[in-house]
Short mmCIF file of C-alpha atoms and ligand atoms in Angstrom, two decimals:
data_model
loop_
_atom_site.label_atom_id
_atom_site.label_comp_id
_atom_site.label_asym_id
_atom_site.label_seq_id
_atom_site.Cartn_x
_atom_site.Cartn_y
_atom_site.Cartn_z
CA MET A 1 106.98 104.33 49.98
CA SER A 2 109.12 101.22 49.49
CA ALA A 3 107.74 97.78 48.77
CA ASN A 4 109.33 96.35 51.88
CA LYS A 5 106.26 96.09 54.16
CA LYS A 6 106.00 92.35 54.69
CA LEU A 7 102.74 90.58 55.30
CA LEU A 8 102.07 86.90 55.87
CA ILE A 9 98.49 85.87 55.13
CA LEU A 10 97.47 82.65 56.89
CA ALA A 11 93.82 82.12 55.87
CA GLY A 12 93.37 78.90 57.98
CA ASP A 13 90.07 76.96 58.18
CA GLY A 14 86.42 77.25 57.66
CA ILE A 15 85.37 80.68 56.47
CA GLY A 16 89.00 81.88 56.94
CA PRO A 17 89.96 81.48 53.33
CA GLU A 18 86.71 83.24 51.92
CA VAL A 19 87.08 86.33 54.21
CA MET A 20 90.76 86.54 53.65
CA ARG A 21 90.15 86.62 49.99
CA GLN A 22 88.42 89.91 50.50
CA VAL A 23 91.35 91.10 52.72
CA ARG A 24 93.74 90.30 49.86
CA ARG A 25 91.71 92.48 47.53
CA LEU A 26 92.07 95.31 49.95
CA VAL A 27 95.88 94.72 50.14
CA ASP A 28 96.05 95.00 46.39
CA TRP A 29 93.86 98.10 46.39
CA MET A 30 96.28 99.89 48.71
CA GLY A 31 99.16 99.13 46.20
CA ARG A 32 97.07 100.10 43.30
CA ARG A 33 95.34 103.23 44.51
CA ARG A 34 97.32 104.57 47.32
CA GLY A 35 100.88 103.55 46.44
CA GLN A 36 101.18 101.43 49.57
CA THR A 37 102.64 98.23 48.35
CA PHE A 38 103.20 95.07 50.45
CA GLU A 39 105.28 92.09 49.94
CA VAL A 40 102.69 89.28 50.49
CA LYS A 41 103.37 85.73 51.34
CA GLU A 42 100.77 83.10 52.06
CA GLY A 43 100.93 80.06 54.31
CA LEU A 44 98.89 77.40 56.08
CA VAL A 45 97.66 77.28 59.65
CA GLY A 46 95.36 75.10 61.55
CA GLY A 47 93.49 72.28 60.01
CA ALA A 48 94.74 73.34 56.58
CA ALA A 49 98.37 72.85 57.85
CA ILE A 50 97.55 69.55 59.49
CA GLU A 51 96.20 68.24 56.15
CA ALA A 52 99.32 69.32 54.28
CA SER A 53 102.11 68.63 56.84
CA GLY A 54 100.60 66.84 59.82
CA VAL A 55 101.20 69.73 62.15
CA PRO A 56 98.99 72.89 62.82
CA LEU A 57 102.00 75.27 62.27
CA SER A 58 105.06 74.12 60.43
CA GLU A 59 108.49 75.40 61.29
CA ALA A 60 108.76 77.05 57.90
CA THR A 61 105.55 78.93 58.47
CA LEU A 62 106.66 79.99 61.97
CA ALA A 63 109.85 81.36 60.42
CA ASP A 64 107.95 83.23 57.77
CA ALA A 65 105.59 84.75 60.58
CA LYS A 66 108.80 85.90 62.44
CA ALA A 67 110.20 87.42 59.24
CA ALA A 68 106.98 89.28 58.51
CA ASP A 69 106.10 92.76 59.77
CA ALA A 70 102.61 91.59 60.34
CA VAL A 71 100.59 88.41 60.03
CA LEU A 72 96.99 88.43 58.83
CA LEU A 73 95.21 85.37 60.07
CA GLY A 74 91.71 84.10 59.08
CA ALA A 75 90.49 81.46 61.43
CA VAL A 76 91.39 77.97 62.58
CA GLY A 77 89.55 74.85 63.73
CA GLY A 78 86.62 72.69 62.67
CA PRO A 79 84.76 69.50 63.60
CA LYS A 80 87.11 67.33 61.51
CA TRP A 81 90.01 67.86 63.90
CA ASP A 82 87.98 67.91 67.14
CA LYS A 83 89.18 64.47 68.28
CA ILE A 84 92.87 65.03 68.09
CA GLU A 85 94.96 65.64 71.20
CA PHE A 86 95.49 69.29 72.37
CA GLU A 87 99.15 69.82 71.01
CA ARG A 88 98.16 68.79 67.54
CA ARG A 89 94.87 70.46 67.06
CA PRO A 90 94.31 73.41 64.79
CA GLU A 91 93.98 75.85 67.70
CA ALA A 92 97.46 74.72 68.96
CA GLY A 93 98.92 76.44 65.78
CA LEU A 94 97.37 79.73 66.72
CA LEU A 95 98.44 79.41 70.33
CA ARG A 96 102.02 78.60 69.24
CA LEU A 97 102.09 81.66 66.97
CA ARG A 98 101.00 83.82 69.80
CA LYS A 99 103.45 82.44 72.14
CA GLU A 100 106.42 82.26 69.88
CA LEU A 101 105.90 85.89 68.58
CA ALA A 102 105.28 86.93 72.25
CA LEU A 103 101.92 88.62 71.21
CA PHE A 104 101.01 89.47 74.86
CA ALA A 105 98.60 92.21 74.24
CA ASN A 106 95.30 91.43 72.32
CA LEU A 107 93.23 94.56 71.44
CA ARG A 108 89.52 93.80 70.67
CA PRO A 109 87.48 96.80 70.08
CA ALA A 110 83.70 96.59 70.18
CA ILE A 111 82.09 99.45 68.32
CA VAL A 112 78.45 99.83 67.40
CA LEU A 113 78.04 101.52 64.09
CA ASP A 114 75.04 103.62 63.66
CA ALA A 115 73.70 101.63 60.88
CA LEU A 116 73.85 98.43 62.95
CA VAL A 117 72.26 99.65 66.14
CA ASP A 118 69.30 97.47 65.50
CA ALA A 119 71.40 94.30 64.90
CA SER A 120 72.32 94.17 68.57
CA PRO A 121 70.27 91.86 70.73
CA LEU A 122 70.25 94.60 73.30
CA LYS A 123 67.91 97.65 73.04
CA ALA A 124 69.21 100.40 70.79
CA ASP A 125 69.27 102.90 73.77
CA ILE A 126 71.81 100.65 75.52
CA VAL A 127 74.32 100.25 72.82
CA ARG A 128 73.94 103.28 70.53
CA GLY A 129 77.42 104.87 70.09
CA LEU A 130 79.18 101.97 71.96
CA ASP A 131 82.96 102.27 71.59
CA ILE A 132 85.03 100.02 74.06
CA MET A 133 88.39 98.43 73.76
CA ILE A 134 89.03 95.07 75.47
CA VAL A 135 92.77 94.50 76.05
CA ARG A 136 93.25 90.83 76.76
CA GLU A 137 96.46 89.31 78.08
CA LEU A 138 97.36 86.67 75.44
CA THR A 139 100.40 84.66 76.33
CA GLY A 140 100.09 83.77 79.98
CA GLY A 141 97.46 82.64 82.46
CA VAL A 142 95.56 79.34 82.38
CA TYR A 143 96.28 78.97 78.51
CA PHE A 144 99.96 78.32 79.09
CA GLY A 145 100.23 77.70 82.77
CA GLU A 146 102.11 74.54 84.10
CA PRO A 147 101.45 71.98 85.41
CA ARG A 148 98.57 70.96 83.09
CA GLY A 149 97.23 67.69 81.90
CA ILE A 150 95.13 64.70 82.56
CA THR A 151 96.35 62.07 84.90
CA THR A 152 94.91 58.95 86.54
CA LEU A 153 95.07 58.92 90.35
CA GLU A 154 95.84 55.97 92.40
CA ASN A 155 92.13 55.41 93.22
CA GLY A 156 91.43 55.07 89.47
CA GLU A 157 89.88 58.52 89.19
CA ARG A 158 91.03 60.83 86.37
CA GLN A 159 92.20 64.36 87.22
CA GLY A 160 92.36 67.33 84.89
CA VAL A 161 94.76 70.19 85.89
CA ASN A 162 95.32 73.70 84.46
CA THR A 163 97.21 76.42 86.16
CA GLN A 164 96.39 80.09 86.40
CA VAL A 165 99.71 81.87 86.79
CA TYR A 166 100.91 85.55 86.33
CA THR A 167 104.01 87.36 87.17
CA THR A 168 104.57 91.05 87.86
CA SER A 169 106.15 91.79 84.51
CA GLU A 170 103.31 90.04 82.56
CA ILE A 171 100.71 92.04 84.37
CA GLN A 172 102.62 95.39 84.15
CA ARG A 173 103.36 95.15 80.35
CA VAL A 174 99.73 94.46 79.43
CA ALA A 175 98.37 97.10 81.87
CA ARG A 176 100.84 99.56 80.32
CA VAL A 177 99.36 99.00 76.97
CA ALA A 178 95.86 99.62 78.32
CA PHE A 179 96.84 102.76 79.99
CA GLU A 180 98.62 104.04 76.96
CA LEU A 181 95.54 103.33 74.77
CA ALA A 182 93.28 104.93 77.35
CA ARG A 183 95.24 108.16 77.00
CA LYS A 184 94.35 108.33 73.30
CA ARG A 185 90.70 107.58 74.10
CA SER A 186 88.55 108.63 77.14
CA ARG A 187 91.26 108.08 79.74
CA LYS A 188 89.37 105.29 81.72
CA VAL A 189 90.63 101.80 82.37
CA CYS A 190 88.65 99.07 84.25
CA SER A 191 90.96 96.08 85.31
CA VAL A 192 89.10 92.82 85.66
CA GLU A 193 89.89 89.81 87.63
CA LYS A 194 88.67 87.57 90.57
CA ALA A 195 90.71 89.02 93.27
CA ASN A 196 88.02 87.83 95.72
CA VAL A 197 88.81 84.10 95.08
CA MET A 198 92.19 83.94 93.17
CA GLU A 199 95.74 84.92 94.36
CA SER A 200 96.65 85.53 90.70
CA GLY A 201 93.76 87.89 90.57
CA LEU A 202 94.87 89.70 93.83
CA LEU A 203 98.50 90.10 92.46
CA TRP A 204 96.84 91.41 89.28
CA ARG A 205 94.85 94.05 91.14
CA GLU A 206 97.98 95.04 93.26
CA GLU A 207 100.28 95.40 90.23
CA VAL A 208 97.83 97.31 88.16
CA THR A 209 97.18 99.75 91.17
CA ALA A 210 100.94 100.12 91.71
CA LEU A 211 101.66 100.85 88.07
CA HIS A 212 98.70 103.32 87.81
CA ALA A 213 99.97 105.24 90.94
CA ALA A 214 103.56 105.35 89.56
CA GLU A 215 102.98 106.28 85.94
CA PHE A 216 99.34 106.80 84.83
CA SER A 217 97.55 108.79 87.51
CA ASP A 218 96.07 110.98 84.81
CA VAL A 219 93.96 107.95 83.67
CA GLU A 220 90.96 107.03 85.77
CA LEU A 221 91.31 103.46 87.02
CA SER A 222 88.58 101.17 88.39
CA HIS A 223 88.66 97.40 89.39
CA MET A 224 85.84 94.82 88.78
CA TYR A 225 85.35 91.27 89.44
CA ALA A 226 85.07 89.30 86.21
CA ASP A 227 81.44 88.04 86.87
CA ASN A 228 80.36 91.43 87.54
CA CYS A 229 82.01 92.84 84.45
CA GLY A 230 80.04 90.13 82.44
CA MET A 231 76.83 91.47 83.91
CA GLN A 232 77.74 95.19 83.54
CA LEU A 233 78.64 94.67 79.90
CA ILE A 234 74.98 93.71 79.36
CA ARG A 235 73.44 96.19 81.86
CA ASN A 236 75.40 99.36 80.85
CA PRO A 237 78.23 98.70 78.42
CA ARG A 238 78.89 102.35 77.75
CA GLN A 239 80.24 102.91 81.31
CA PHE A 240 83.42 101.23 80.01
CA ASP A 241 86.23 102.68 77.88
CA VAL A 242 89.26 100.37 78.11
CA ILE A 243 88.97 97.00 79.90
CA VAL A 244 92.14 95.08 80.73
CA THR A 245 92.05 91.47 81.81
CA ASP A 246 93.67 88.21 81.73
CA ASN A 247 93.72 85.51 78.99
CA LEU A 248 90.72 83.37 80.04
CA PHE A 249 88.36 86.24 81.23
CA GLY A 250 89.41 88.25 78.16
CA ASP A 251 88.41 85.34 75.93
CA MET A 252 84.99 85.23 77.44
CA LEU A 253 84.33 89.01 77.94
CA SER A 254 85.41 89.80 74.35
CA ASP A 255 82.90 87.37 72.84
CA GLU A 256 80.30 88.97 75.05
CA ALA A 257 81.28 92.41 73.99
CA ALA A 258 81.30 91.45 70.36
CA MET A 259 77.78 90.41 70.48
CA LEU A 260 76.66 93.71 71.90
CA THR A 261 77.54 95.09 68.37
CA GLY A 262 75.22 92.73 66.61
CA SER A 263 77.47 90.12 65.27
CA LEU A 264 80.77 88.48 65.82
CA GLY A 265 81.20 89.01 62.03
CA MET A 266 81.92 92.69 62.69
CA LEU A 267 84.81 92.53 65.21
CA PRO A 268 88.55 92.71 64.48
CA SER A 269 91.45 92.22 66.71
CA ALA A 270 95.17 92.98 66.96
CA SER A 271 97.72 90.94 68.87
CA LEU A 272 100.88 92.98 69.65
CA GLY A 273 104.23 91.81 70.91
CA VAL A 274 107.06 93.62 72.82
CA ALA A 275 108.36 96.73 71.29
CA ASP A 276 112.03 96.58 70.03
CA ALA A 277 114.49 99.47 70.23
CA THR A 278 112.90 101.19 67.26
CA GLY A 279 109.38 100.84 68.88
CA THR A 280 108.38 98.27 66.20
CA ARG A 281 106.38 95.37 67.56
CA ARG A 282 105.57 91.95 66.12
CA ALA A 283 101.91 91.63 65.32
CA LEU A 284 99.05 89.43 64.17
CA TYR A 285 95.68 90.47 63.11
CA GLU A 286 92.64 88.38 63.10
CA PRO A 287 88.83 88.72 63.24
CA VAL A 288 87.41 87.58 66.52
CA HIS A 289 84.86 85.16 64.88
CA GLY A 290 86.07 81.64 64.50
CA SER A 291 86.05 79.32 61.45
CA ALA A 292 82.24 79.01 61.46
CA PRO A 293 82.39 75.60 59.80
CA ASP A 294 78.43 75.49 59.57
CA ILE A 295 78.49 78.23 56.93
CA ALA A 296 82.03 77.71 55.40
CA GLY A 297 82.31 77.52 51.55
CA ARG A 298 79.04 79.19 50.86
CA ASP A 299 80.21 82.68 50.27
CA ILE A 300 77.87 84.06 52.98
CA ALA A 301 80.28 84.90 55.81
CA ASN A 302 80.68 88.54 56.73
CA PRO A 303 84.26 89.68 55.70
CA ILE A 304 84.07 92.98 57.59
CA ALA A 305 85.74 91.66 60.79
CA ALA A 306 88.70 90.52 58.59
CA MET A 307 88.71 93.60 56.64
CA PHE A 308 88.68 95.83 59.83
CA SER A 309 91.56 93.57 61.16
CA PHE A 310 93.55 94.74 58.18
CA ALA A 311 92.66 98.31 59.03
CA MET A 312 94.10 97.70 62.46
CA CYS A 313 97.18 96.33 60.82
CA LEU A 314 97.54 99.46 58.70
CA ARG A 315 97.14 101.64 61.95
CA TYR A 316 99.35 99.77 64.35
CA SER A 317 102.02 98.13 62.21
CA PHE A 318 102.32 100.58 59.40
CA ASP A 319 101.27 103.91 60.77
CA LEU A 320 98.83 104.27 57.97
CA ALA A 321 95.97 105.78 59.90
CA ALA A 322 94.30 107.61 57.05
CA GLU A 323 94.15 104.33 55.02
CA ALA A 324 92.72 102.48 57.96
CA GLU A 325 90.04 105.07 58.43
CA MET A 326 89.15 104.81 54.72
CA ILE A 327 88.39 101.11 54.99
CA GLU A 328 86.29 101.68 58.15
CA LYS A 329 84.50 104.60 56.49
CA ALA A 330 83.89 102.62 53.22
CA ALA A 331 82.34 99.66 55.24
CA ALA A 332 80.19 101.97 57.40
CA GLN A 333 78.77 103.62 54.10
CA VAL A 334 78.13 100.25 52.54
CA LEU A 335 76.05 99.25 55.62
CA LYS A 336 74.36 102.63 55.69
CA GLY A 337 73.39 101.91 52.04
CA GLY A 338 71.44 98.98 53.29
CA LEU A 339 73.72 95.94 52.25
CA ARG A 340 73.83 93.10 54.78
CA THR A 341 75.56 89.74 54.95
CA THR A 342 73.28 87.10 56.57
CA ASP A 343 74.66 87.55 60.15
CA ILE A 344 73.57 91.10 60.26
CA MET A 345 70.51 90.85 57.89
CA ALA A 346 67.54 92.99 59.05
CA PRO A 347 64.05 93.73 57.58
CA GLY A 348 64.18 96.17 54.64
CA MET A 349 67.89 95.52 53.99
CA ALA A 350 69.43 93.80 50.90
CA ARG A 351 71.05 90.55 51.73
CA CYS A 352 74.36 89.97 49.94
CA SER A 353 77.22 87.50 49.56
CA THR A 354 80.76 87.60 51.04
CA THR A 355 82.04 88.61 47.56
CA VAL A 356 79.39 91.22 46.86
CA MET A 357 80.15 92.78 50.26
CA GLY A 358 83.80 92.97 49.26
CA ASP A 359 82.94 94.34 45.82
CA SER A 360 80.88 97.14 47.40
CA ILE A 361 83.45 98.06 49.98
CA LEU A 362 86.06 98.35 47.26
CA ARG A 363 83.74 100.48 45.24
CA ALA A 364 83.19 102.62 48.18
CA LEU A 365 86.90 102.93 48.65
CA ASP A 366 87.38 104.08 45.10
CA LYS A 367 84.94 106.83 45.69
CA LEU A 368 86.45 108.01 48.82
CA ASN A 369 89.94 107.98 47.17
CA VAL A 370 88.74 110.18 44.39
CA GLY A 371 87.62 112.58 47.13
CA ALA A 372 90.90 112.28 48.94
CA VAL A 373 93.32 113.20 46.03
C1 IPM B 401 89.95 83.45 70.40
C2 IPM B 401 89.70 82.03 70.24
C3 IPM B 401 90.90 81.30 70.69
C4 IPM B 401 91.06 81.45 72.09
C5 IPM B 401 90.82 79.67 70.29
C6 IPM B 401 90.50 79.49 68.90
C7 IPM B 401 92.02 79.01 70.64
O1 IPM B 401 88.47 81.62 70.92
O2 IPM B 401 90.90 84.02 69.82
O3 IPM B 401 89.22 84.15 71.22
O4 IPM B 401 90.51 80.84 72.95
O5 IPM B 401 91.95 82.29 72.56
MG1 MG B 402 87.54 83.34 71.97
#
């Protein structure tokens, strides 16, 4: 294969750089051992970019992101930048990337690996074998809706405003992604909103229902209010296959789903854009966990979510499903062998650092690769 697969790595803040270091080793391994070479560029985003250039995403980095086939992002944010106004915060860099690359579909799988059943705060019987996919709308809703802002009223009171807004096409395109994914899984989609109190939720329900009837009647569709979905995810998470929901509800429900698996440190995500004439989509891959400033720089963070995000990148951006599965299998084997980073530590297991987890996964990959050729 040619070397024209372009990656941009934006490690960001907090534990971002240390987990992305392990991802970089995976990228290099793919070139060395599988002949899948990537042209890798690195850049700054979030607080790291603020320190270097005063803004959380420079024009040059945005241009690099647009030129890349895929962006691999670590994490953004930290207490150091908490007091800055919204548009200049680290998070604004990530939100701008999502918006400018039109990454409207955010895929957040929550899978409970056998070796980690006991890491979940829920009973093993409830989460064993769990495999759900949350599809979160990522470029609309209250995150970007206008008007927004804080104003002072005539009576001297202050007023904060945000707007939840969705159009037909925004709802249809993300629902389409969910239905198509469901066809490759258990053919079940649950669409989540608050149609009982929000017009935008009612429109969401109507549009999803219409699209389903027109194009996806082979998929089972159900609807659920977001509050009930939050409850059902705890009560009986295995009832779900694909969940499709808006930006804000998706933000909350995906953190909840992530925790079902035992640790935010295990959960990858893919953010996909609009397909062009050749079917290619812009894409950004990032772990669901944040920058975790409390443990940053100590080499104790779990690199698996970031490594699994690279696996998603191989699968969705480069059609390298076999290589993606190798990474997932290697990590599962290492966990089965008893190695644990602090976030998933359990009695009788061996605690290890970020680097040692990376070392072990690479070793497991080497072994799998010998078996594969
Ligand atoms: C996420 C994060 C982001 C979000 C933050 C960092 C802006 O929580 O990706 O879930 O709210 O979307
Ligand atoms: Mg979030």
